[in-house]
JSON list of C-alpha atoms in Angstrom, two decimals:
[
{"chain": "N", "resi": 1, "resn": "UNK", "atom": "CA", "xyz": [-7.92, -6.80, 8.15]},
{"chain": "N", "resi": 2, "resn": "UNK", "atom": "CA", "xyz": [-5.06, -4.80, 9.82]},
{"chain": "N", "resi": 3, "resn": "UNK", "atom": "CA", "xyz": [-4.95, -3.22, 12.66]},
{"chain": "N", "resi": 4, "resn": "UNK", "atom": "CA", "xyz": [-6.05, 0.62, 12.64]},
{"chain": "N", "resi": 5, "resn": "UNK", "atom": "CA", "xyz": [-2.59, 1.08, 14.74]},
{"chain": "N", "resi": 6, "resn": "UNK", "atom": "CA", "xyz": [-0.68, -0.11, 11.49]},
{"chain": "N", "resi": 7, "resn": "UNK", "atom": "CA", "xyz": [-2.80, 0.95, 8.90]},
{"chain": "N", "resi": 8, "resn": "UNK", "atom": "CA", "xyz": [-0.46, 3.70, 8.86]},
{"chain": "N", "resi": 9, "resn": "UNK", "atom": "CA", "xyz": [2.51, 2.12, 8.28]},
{"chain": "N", "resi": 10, "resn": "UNK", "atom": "CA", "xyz": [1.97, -0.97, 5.96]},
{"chain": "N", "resi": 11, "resn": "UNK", "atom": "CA", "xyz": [4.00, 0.96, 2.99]},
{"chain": "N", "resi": 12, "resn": "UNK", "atom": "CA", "xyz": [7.13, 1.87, 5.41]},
{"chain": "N", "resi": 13, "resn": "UNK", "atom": "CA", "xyz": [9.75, -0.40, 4.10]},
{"chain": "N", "resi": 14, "resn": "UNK", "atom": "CA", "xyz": [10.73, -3.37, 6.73]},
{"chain": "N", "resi": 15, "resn": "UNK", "atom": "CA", "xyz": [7.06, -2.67, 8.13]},
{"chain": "N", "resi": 16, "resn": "UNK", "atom": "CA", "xyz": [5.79, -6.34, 9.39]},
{"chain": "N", "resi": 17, "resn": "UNK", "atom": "CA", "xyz": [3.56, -8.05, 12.09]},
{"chain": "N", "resi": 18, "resn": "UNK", "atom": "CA", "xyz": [4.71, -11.26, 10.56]},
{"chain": "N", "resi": 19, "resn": "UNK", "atom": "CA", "xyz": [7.33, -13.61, 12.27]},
{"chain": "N", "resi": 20, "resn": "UNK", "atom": "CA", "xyz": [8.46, -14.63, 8.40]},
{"chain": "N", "resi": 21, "resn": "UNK", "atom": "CA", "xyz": [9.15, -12.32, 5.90]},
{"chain": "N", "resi": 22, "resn": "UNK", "atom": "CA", "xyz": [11.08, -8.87, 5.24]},
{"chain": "N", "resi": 23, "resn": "UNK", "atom": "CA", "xyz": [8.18, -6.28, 5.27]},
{"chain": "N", "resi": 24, "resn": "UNK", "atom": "CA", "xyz": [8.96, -5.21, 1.90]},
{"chain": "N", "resi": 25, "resn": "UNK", "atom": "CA", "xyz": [6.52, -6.09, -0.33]},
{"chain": "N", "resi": 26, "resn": "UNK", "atom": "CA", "xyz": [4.27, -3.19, 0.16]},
{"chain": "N", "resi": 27, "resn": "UNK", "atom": "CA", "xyz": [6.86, -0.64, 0.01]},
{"chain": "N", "resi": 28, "resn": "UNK", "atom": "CA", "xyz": [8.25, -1.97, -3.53]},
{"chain": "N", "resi": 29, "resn": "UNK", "atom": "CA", "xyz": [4.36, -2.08, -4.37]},
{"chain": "N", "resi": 30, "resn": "UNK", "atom": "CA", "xyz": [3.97, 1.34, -3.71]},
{"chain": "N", "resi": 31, "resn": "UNK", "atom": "CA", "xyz": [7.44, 2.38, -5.26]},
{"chain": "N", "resi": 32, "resn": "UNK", "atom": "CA", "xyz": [6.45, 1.21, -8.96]},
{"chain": "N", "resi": 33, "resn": "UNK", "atom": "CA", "xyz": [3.06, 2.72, -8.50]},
{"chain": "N", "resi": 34, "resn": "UNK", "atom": "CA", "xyz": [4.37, 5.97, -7.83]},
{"chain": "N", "resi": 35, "resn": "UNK", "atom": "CA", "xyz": [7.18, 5.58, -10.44]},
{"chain": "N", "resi": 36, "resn": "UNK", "atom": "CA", "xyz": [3.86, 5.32, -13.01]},
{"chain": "N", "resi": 37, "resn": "UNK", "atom": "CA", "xyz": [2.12, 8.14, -11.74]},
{"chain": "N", "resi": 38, "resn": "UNK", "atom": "CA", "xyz": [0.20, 6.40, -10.13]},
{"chain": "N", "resi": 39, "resn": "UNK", "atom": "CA", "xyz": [-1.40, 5.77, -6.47]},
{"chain": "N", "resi": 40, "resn": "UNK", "atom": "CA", "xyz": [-2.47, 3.29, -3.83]},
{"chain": "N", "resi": 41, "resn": "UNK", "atom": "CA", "xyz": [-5.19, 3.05, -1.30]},
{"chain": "N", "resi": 42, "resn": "UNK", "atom": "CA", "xyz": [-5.90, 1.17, 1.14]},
{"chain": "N", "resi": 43, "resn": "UNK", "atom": "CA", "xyz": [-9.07, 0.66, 3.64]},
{"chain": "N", "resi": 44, "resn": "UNK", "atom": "CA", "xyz": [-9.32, -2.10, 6.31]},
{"chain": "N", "resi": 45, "resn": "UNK", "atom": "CA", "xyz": [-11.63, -3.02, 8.74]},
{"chain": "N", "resi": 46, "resn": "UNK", "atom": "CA", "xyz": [-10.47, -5.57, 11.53]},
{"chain": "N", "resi": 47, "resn": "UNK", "atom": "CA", "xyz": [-11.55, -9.18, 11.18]},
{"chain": "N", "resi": 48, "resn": "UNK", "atom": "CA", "xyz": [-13.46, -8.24, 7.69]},
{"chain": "N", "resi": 49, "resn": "UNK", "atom": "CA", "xyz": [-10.47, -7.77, 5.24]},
{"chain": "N", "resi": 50, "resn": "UNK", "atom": "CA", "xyz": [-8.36, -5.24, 3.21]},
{"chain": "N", "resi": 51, "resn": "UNK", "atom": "CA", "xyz": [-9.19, -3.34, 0.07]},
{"chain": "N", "resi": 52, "resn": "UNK", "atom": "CA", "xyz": [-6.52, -1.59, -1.95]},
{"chain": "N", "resi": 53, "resn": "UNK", "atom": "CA", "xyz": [-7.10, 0.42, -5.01]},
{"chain": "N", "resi": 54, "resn": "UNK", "atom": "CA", "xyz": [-4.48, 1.48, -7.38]},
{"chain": "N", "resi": 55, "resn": "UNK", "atom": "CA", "xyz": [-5.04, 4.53, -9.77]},
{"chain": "N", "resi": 56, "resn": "UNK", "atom": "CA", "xyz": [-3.15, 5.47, -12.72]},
{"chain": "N", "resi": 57, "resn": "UNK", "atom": "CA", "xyz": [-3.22, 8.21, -15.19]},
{"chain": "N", "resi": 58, "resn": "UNK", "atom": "CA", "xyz": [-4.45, 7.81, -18.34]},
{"chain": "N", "resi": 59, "resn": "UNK", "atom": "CA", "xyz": [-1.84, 9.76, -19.86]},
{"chain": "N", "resi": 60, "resn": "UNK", "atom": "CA", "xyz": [1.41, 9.67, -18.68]},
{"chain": "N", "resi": 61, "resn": "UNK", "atom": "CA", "xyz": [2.50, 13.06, -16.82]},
{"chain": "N", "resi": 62, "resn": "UNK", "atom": "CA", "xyz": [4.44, 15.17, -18.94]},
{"chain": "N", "resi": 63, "resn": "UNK", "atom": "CA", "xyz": [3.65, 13.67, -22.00]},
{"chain": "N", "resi": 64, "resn": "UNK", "atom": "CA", "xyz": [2.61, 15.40, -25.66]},
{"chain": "N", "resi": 65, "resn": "UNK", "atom": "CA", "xyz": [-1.39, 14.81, -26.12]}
]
């Protein structure tokens, strides 16, 4: 799980606790998400594990129905 102190910032781009790695995955993640309309969640509980949940629309916004 991660920490409730960083739960906060896990989609701020360069955002790691990591000694490897640029912190960017998560940001890029939520990027295209939002580029479809869509949304991320996330919900952690320390030494348990991490649930995220993406949402998109069915239709895309803006579009002729």
């Amino acid at each position: 799980g991660i920490r409730p102190e960083d739960l906060s910032h896990v989609f701020d781009p360069f955002f790691t606790t990591k000694s490897e790695g640029t912190g960017l995955g998560l940001s890029v993640a939520h990027g295209i998400v939002h580029e479809h309309g869509g949304d991320i969640d996330v919900e952690s509980r320390l030494r348990e594990g991490t649930t995220f949940v993406l949402s998109f629309p069915l239709v895309a916004k803006g579009a002729a129905v």
